[in-house]
CSV table of C-alpha atoms in Angstrom, one decimal:
chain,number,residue,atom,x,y,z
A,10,UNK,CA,119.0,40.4,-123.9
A,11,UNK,CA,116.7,40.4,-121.1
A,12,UNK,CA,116.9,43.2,-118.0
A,13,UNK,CA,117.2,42.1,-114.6
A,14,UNK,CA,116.0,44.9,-112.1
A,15,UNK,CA,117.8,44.7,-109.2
A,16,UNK,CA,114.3,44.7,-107.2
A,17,UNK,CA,114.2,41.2,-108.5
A,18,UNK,CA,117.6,39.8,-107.8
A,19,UNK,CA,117.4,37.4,-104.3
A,20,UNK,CA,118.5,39.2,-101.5
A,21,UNK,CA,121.5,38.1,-100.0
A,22,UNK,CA,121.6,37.2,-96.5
A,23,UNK,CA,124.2,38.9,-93.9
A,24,UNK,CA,125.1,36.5,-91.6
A,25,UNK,CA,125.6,39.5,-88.8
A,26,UNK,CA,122.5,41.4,-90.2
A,27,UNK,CA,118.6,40.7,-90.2
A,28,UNK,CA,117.3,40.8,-93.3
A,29,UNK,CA,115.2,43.8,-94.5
A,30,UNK,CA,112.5,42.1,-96.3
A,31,UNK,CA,112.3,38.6,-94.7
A,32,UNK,CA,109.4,37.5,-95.8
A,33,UNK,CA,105.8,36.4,-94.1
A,34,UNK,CA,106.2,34.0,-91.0
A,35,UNK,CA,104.1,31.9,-89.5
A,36,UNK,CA,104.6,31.7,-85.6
A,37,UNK,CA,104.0,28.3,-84.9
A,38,UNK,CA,103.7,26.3,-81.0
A,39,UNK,CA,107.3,25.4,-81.4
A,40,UNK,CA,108.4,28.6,-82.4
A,41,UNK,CA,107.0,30.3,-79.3
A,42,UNK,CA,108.6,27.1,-76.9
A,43,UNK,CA,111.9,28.2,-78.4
A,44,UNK,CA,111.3,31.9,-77.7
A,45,UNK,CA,110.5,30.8,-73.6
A,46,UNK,CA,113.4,28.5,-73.4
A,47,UNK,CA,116.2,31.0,-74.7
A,48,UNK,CA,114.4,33.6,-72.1
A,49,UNK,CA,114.8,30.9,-69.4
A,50,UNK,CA,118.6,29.9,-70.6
A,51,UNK,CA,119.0,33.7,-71.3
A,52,UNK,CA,120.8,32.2,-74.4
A,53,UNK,CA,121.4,29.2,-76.8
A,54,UNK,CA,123.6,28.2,-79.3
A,55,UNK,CA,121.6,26.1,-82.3
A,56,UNK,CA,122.4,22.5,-80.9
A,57,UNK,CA,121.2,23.1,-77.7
A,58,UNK,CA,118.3,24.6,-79.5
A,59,UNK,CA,118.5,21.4,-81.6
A,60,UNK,CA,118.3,19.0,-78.8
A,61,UNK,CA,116.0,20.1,-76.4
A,62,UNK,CA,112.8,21.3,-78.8
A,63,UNK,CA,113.5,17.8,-81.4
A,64,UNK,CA,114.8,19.1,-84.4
A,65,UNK,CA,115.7,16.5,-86.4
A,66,UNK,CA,118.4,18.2,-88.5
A,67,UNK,CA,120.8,20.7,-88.0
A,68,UNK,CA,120.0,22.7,-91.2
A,69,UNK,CA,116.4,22.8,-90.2
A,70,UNK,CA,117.0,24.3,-86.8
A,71,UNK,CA,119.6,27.0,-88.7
A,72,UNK,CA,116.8,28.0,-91.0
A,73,UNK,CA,114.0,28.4,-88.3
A,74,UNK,CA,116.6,30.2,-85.9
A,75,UNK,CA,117.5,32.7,-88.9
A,76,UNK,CA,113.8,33.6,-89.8
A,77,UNK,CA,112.8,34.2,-86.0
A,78,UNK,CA,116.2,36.4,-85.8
A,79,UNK,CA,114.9,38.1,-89.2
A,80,UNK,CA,112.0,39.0,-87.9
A,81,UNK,CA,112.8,40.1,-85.0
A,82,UNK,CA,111.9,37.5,-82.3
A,83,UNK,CA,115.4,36.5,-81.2
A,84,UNK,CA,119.0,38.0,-81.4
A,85,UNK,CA,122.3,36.5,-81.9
A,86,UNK,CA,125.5,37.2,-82.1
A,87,UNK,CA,128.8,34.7,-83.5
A,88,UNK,CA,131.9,33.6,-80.9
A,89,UNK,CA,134.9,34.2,-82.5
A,90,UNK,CA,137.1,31.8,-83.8
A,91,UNK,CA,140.8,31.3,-85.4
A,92,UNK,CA,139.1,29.1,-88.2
A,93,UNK,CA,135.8,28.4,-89.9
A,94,UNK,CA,132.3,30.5,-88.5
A,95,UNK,CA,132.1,30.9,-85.3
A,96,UNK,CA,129.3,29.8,-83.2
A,97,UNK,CA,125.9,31.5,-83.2
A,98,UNK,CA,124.7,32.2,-79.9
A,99,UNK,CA,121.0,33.0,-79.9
A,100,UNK,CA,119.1,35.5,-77.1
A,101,UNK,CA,115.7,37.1,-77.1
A,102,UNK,CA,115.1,39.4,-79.7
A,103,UNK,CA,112.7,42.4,-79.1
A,104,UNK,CA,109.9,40.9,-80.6
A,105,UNK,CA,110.5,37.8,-78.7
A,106,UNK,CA,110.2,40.1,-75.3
A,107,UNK,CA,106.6,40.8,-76.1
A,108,UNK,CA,105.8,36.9,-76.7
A,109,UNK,CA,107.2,36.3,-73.5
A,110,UNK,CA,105.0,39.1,-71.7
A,111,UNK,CA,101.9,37.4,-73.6
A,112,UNK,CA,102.9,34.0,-72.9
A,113,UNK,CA,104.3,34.4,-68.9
A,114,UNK,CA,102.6,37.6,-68.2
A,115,UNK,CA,105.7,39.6,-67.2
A,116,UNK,CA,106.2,43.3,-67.6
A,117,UNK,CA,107.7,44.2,-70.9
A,118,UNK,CA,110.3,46.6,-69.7
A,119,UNK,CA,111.8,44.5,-67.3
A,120,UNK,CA,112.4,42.0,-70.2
A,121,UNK,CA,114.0,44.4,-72.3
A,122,UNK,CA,116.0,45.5,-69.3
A,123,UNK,CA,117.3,41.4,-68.7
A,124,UNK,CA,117.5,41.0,-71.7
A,125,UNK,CA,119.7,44.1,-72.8
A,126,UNK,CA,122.5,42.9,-70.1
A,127,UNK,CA,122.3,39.1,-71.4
A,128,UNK,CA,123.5,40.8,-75.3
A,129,UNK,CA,126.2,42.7,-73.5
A,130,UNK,CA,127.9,40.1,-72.4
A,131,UNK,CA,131.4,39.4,-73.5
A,132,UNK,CA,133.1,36.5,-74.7
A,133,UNK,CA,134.1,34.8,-71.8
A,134,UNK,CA,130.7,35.4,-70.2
A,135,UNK,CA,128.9,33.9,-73.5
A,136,UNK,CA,131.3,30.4,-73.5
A,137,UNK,CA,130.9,30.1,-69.7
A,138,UNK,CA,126.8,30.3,-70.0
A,139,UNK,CA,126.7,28.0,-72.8
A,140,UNK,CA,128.8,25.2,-70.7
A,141,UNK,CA,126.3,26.2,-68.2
A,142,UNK,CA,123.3,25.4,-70.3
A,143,UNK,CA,124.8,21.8,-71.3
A,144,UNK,CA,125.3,21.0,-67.9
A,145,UNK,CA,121.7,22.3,-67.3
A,146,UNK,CA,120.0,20.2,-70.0
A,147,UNK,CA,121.9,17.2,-69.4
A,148,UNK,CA,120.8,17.4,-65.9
A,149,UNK,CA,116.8,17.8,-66.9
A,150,UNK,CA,116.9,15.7,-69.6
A,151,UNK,CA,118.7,13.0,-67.5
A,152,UNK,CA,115.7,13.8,-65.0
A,153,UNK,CA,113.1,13.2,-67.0
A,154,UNK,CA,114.2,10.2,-68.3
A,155,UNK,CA,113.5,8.7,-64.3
A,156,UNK,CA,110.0,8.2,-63.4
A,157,UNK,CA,110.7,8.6,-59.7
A,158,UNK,CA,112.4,12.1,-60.4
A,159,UNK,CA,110.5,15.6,-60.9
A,160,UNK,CA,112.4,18.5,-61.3
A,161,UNK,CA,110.8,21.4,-59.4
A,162,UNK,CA,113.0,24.7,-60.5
A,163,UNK,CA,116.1,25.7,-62.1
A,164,UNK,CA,117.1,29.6,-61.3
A,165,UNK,CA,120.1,30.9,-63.6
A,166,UNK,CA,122.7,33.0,-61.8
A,167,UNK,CA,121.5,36.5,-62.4
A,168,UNK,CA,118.3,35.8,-60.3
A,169,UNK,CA,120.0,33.5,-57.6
A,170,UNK,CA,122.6,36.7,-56.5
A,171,UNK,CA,121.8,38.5,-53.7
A,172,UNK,CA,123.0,40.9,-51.2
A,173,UNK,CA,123.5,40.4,-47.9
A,174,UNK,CA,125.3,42.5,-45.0
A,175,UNK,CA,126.8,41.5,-42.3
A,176,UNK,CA,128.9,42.6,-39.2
A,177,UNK,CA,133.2,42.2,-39.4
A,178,UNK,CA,135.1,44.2,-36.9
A,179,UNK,CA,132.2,46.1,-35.9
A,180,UNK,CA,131.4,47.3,-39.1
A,181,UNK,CA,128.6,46.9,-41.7
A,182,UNK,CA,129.7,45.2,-44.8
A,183,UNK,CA,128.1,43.9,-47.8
A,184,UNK,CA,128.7,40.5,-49.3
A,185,UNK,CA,127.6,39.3,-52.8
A,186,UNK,CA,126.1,36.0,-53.3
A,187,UNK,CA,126.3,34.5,-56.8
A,188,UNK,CA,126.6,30.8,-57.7
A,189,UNK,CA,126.2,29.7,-61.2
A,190,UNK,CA,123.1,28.3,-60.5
A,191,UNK,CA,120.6,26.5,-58.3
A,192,UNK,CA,118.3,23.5,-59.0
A,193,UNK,CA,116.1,21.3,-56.9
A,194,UNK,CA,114.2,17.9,-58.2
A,195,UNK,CA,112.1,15.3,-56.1
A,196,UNK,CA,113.0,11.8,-55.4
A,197,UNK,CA,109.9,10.5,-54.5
A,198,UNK,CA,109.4,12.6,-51.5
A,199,UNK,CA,112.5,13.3,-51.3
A,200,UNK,CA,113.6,16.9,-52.3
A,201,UNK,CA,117.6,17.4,-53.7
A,202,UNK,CA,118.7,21.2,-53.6
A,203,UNK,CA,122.2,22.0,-55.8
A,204,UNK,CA,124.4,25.3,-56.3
A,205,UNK,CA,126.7,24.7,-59.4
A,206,UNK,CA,129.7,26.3,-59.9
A,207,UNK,CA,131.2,26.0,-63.1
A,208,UNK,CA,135.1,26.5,-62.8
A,209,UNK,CA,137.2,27.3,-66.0
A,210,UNK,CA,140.3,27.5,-64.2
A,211,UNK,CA,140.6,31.6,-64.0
A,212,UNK,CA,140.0,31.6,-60.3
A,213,UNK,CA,143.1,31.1,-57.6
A,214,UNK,CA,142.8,28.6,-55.2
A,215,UNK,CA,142.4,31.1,-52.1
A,216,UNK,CA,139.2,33.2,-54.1
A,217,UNK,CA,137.9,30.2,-54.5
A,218,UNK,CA,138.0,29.2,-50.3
A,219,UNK,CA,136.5,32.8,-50.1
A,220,UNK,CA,133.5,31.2,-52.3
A,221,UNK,CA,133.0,28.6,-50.1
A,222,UNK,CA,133.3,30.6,-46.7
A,223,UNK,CA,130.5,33.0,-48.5
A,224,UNK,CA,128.5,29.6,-48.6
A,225,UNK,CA,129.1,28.7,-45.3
A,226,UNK,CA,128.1,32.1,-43.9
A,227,UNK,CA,124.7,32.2,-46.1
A,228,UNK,CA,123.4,29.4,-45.0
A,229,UNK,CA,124.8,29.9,-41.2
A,230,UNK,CA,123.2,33.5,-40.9
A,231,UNK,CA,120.0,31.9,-42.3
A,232,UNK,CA,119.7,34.0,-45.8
A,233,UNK,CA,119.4,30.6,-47.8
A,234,UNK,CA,116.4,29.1,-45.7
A,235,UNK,CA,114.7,32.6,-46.1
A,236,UNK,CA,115.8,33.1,-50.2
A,237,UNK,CA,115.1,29.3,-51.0
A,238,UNK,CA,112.2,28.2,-48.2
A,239,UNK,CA,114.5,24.6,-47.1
A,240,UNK,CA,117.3,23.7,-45.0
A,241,UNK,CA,119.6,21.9,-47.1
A,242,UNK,CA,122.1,21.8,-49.9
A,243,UNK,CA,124.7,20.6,-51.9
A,244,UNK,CA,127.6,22.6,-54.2
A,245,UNK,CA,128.5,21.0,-57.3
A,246,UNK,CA,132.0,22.1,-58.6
A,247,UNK,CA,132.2,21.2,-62.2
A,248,UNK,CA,136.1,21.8,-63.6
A,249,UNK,CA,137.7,21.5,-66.6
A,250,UNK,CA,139.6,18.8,-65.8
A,251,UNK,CA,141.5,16.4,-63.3
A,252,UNK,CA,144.5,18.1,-62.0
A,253,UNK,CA,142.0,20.6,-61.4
A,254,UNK,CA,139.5,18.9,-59.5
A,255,UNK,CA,142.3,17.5,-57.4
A,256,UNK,CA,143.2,21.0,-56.6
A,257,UNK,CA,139.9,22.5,-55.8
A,258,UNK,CA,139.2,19.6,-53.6
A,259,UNK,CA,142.2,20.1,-51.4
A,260,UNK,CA,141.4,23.9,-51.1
A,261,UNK,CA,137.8,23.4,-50.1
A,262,UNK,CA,139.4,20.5,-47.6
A,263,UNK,CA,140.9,22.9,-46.3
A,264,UNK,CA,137.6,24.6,-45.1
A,265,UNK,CA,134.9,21.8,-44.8
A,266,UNK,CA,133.9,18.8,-45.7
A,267,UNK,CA,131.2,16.7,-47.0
A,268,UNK,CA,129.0,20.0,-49.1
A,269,UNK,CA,131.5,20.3,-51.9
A,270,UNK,CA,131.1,17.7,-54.8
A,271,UNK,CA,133.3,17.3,-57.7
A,272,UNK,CA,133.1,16.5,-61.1
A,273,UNK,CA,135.1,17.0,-64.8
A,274,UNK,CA,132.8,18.9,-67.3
A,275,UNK,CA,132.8,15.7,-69.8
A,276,UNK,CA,131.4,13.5,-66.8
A,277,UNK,CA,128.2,15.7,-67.1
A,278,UNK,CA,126.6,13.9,-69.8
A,279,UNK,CA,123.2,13.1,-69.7
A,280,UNK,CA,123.6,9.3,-69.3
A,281,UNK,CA,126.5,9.8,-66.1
A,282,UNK,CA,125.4,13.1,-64.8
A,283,UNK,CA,123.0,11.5,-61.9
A,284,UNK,CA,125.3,8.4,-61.4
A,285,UNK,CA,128.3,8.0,-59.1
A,286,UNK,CA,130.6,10.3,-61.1
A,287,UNK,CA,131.3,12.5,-57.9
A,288,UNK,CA,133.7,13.0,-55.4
A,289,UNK,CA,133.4,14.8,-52.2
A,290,UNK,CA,135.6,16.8,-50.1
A,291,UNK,CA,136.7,15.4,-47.1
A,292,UNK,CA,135.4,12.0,-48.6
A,293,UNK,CA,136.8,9.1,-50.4
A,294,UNK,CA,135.2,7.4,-53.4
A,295,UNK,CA,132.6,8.3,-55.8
A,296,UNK,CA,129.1,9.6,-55.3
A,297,UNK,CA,125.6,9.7,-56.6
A,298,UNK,CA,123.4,12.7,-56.9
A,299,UNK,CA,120.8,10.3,-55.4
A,300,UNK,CA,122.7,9.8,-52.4
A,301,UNK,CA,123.0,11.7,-49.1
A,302,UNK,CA,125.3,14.5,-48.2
A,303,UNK,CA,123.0,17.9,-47.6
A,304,UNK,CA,124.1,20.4,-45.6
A,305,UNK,CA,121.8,21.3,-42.9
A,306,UNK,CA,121.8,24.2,-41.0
């Protein structure tokens, strides 16, 4: 009877560990656009991954994914789940940080440093960044698709925040500003500026009117014409559902009008996203992102 030496026996894979002795790779083009665009999105899970760098196949983009996690370009780690595998969720990797440097010309240890607080975050954190990142690449997929339309910037929530201070009952107080996100995109010459907030229904009516005072009081005070170089702006409130919208409306109603746009999370495709899916507070009817409705300070 023949000996098999264990040497020789295929190493099993570990879905939670990289493997030891992965094997040569060949970093190809695609491979370093996928490194860049989970730095940009801070993280992926493998169907966005899927649809935005044209991977035909699912399996294809899982076996790429799990030899640039074995080797050390990107990092992942599984949302848990009462049934099945839960979902990989993919983030820089420490080799990936020095491709970025290469490729974008940043300093390495300020990577490592984003990076480090992007793996730490928990699960809540992780399912509310991936909804994020569909809305996001609906949005620039849907676009693209428009000749007339160039998007000009998306900045993710970690580098929109800020700190500001201001004056209440004769004191000095700091405030903390952090949307979900801001984007901008032409219209010919026409330049569109959004917040999103994406709501998952864990915030009370009344924190959420302290939100949109914060707004108010950025823009009022001038910190947004100074952070983001225009004038104007809209928020888009993206919720989980219709009671929900209905709810957030009124509060915000309560405050202002006209800034505030609405929207259920399964409107944001990429075929309804920029068409009139989108009601405004203080308004009646449904709106286009096309259309008017900035604020202007």
């Amino acid at each position: 009877m023949e000996t098999i030496l264990s040497r020789d026996l295929p190493e099993k894979k570990s879905r939670w560990d990289r493997r030891p002795h992965p094997g040569r790779l060949i970093l190809q083009a695609r491979d370093r656009q996928i490194i860049i665009g989970i730095y940009s999105y801070r993280l992926l899970s493998s169907d966005q991954v899927q649809g935005l760098f044209g991977f035909h196949c699912l399996r294809r983009v899982n076996s790429r994914l799990r030899q640039l996690y074995d080797h050390g370009y990107l990092s992942r780690s599984f949302l848990p789940t009462t049934r099945g595998s839960g979902k990989a969720v993919y983030t820089l990797g420490p080799q990936g940080a020095k491709i970025i440097a290469e490729e974008l010309g940043l300093d390495l240890e300020a990577i490592k440093r984003k990076m480090k607080g992007v793996g730490q975050l928990k699960e809540f954190f992780l399912s509310h960044n991936l909804d994020l990142n569909r809305v996001r690449i609906n949005l620039s997929q849907a676009i693209l698709r428009k000749p007339s339309l160039k998007l000009e910037t998306w900045i993710n929530d970690h580098d929109c925040e800020q700190t500001y201070r201001v004056i209440e009952r004769g004191q000095e107080v700091n405030r903390r500003f952090r949307p979900d996100g801001y984007f901008r995109f032409w219209q010919d010459k026409r330049l569109h500026s959004f917040f999103v907030e994406l709501d998952r229904s864990t915030m009370s009516s009344e924190r959420f009117q302290n939100k949109v005072h914060t707004y108010l009081e950025f823009a009022r005070l001038g910190f947004y014409e100074r952070r983001f170089g225009v004038k104007s702006f809209r928020v888009l409130v993206i919720v989980p559902s219709v009671p929900r919208l209905n709810n957030l409306k009124r509060a915000v109603e309560e405050v202002t009008s006209g800034i505030f746009w609405f929207t259920t999370i399964e409107q944001t495709t990429r075929e309804k996203v920029l068409c009139p899916i989108w009601q405004r507070a203080g308004q009646s009817g449904l709106y286009s992102l096309l259309g008017s409705g900035e604020f202007s300070t």
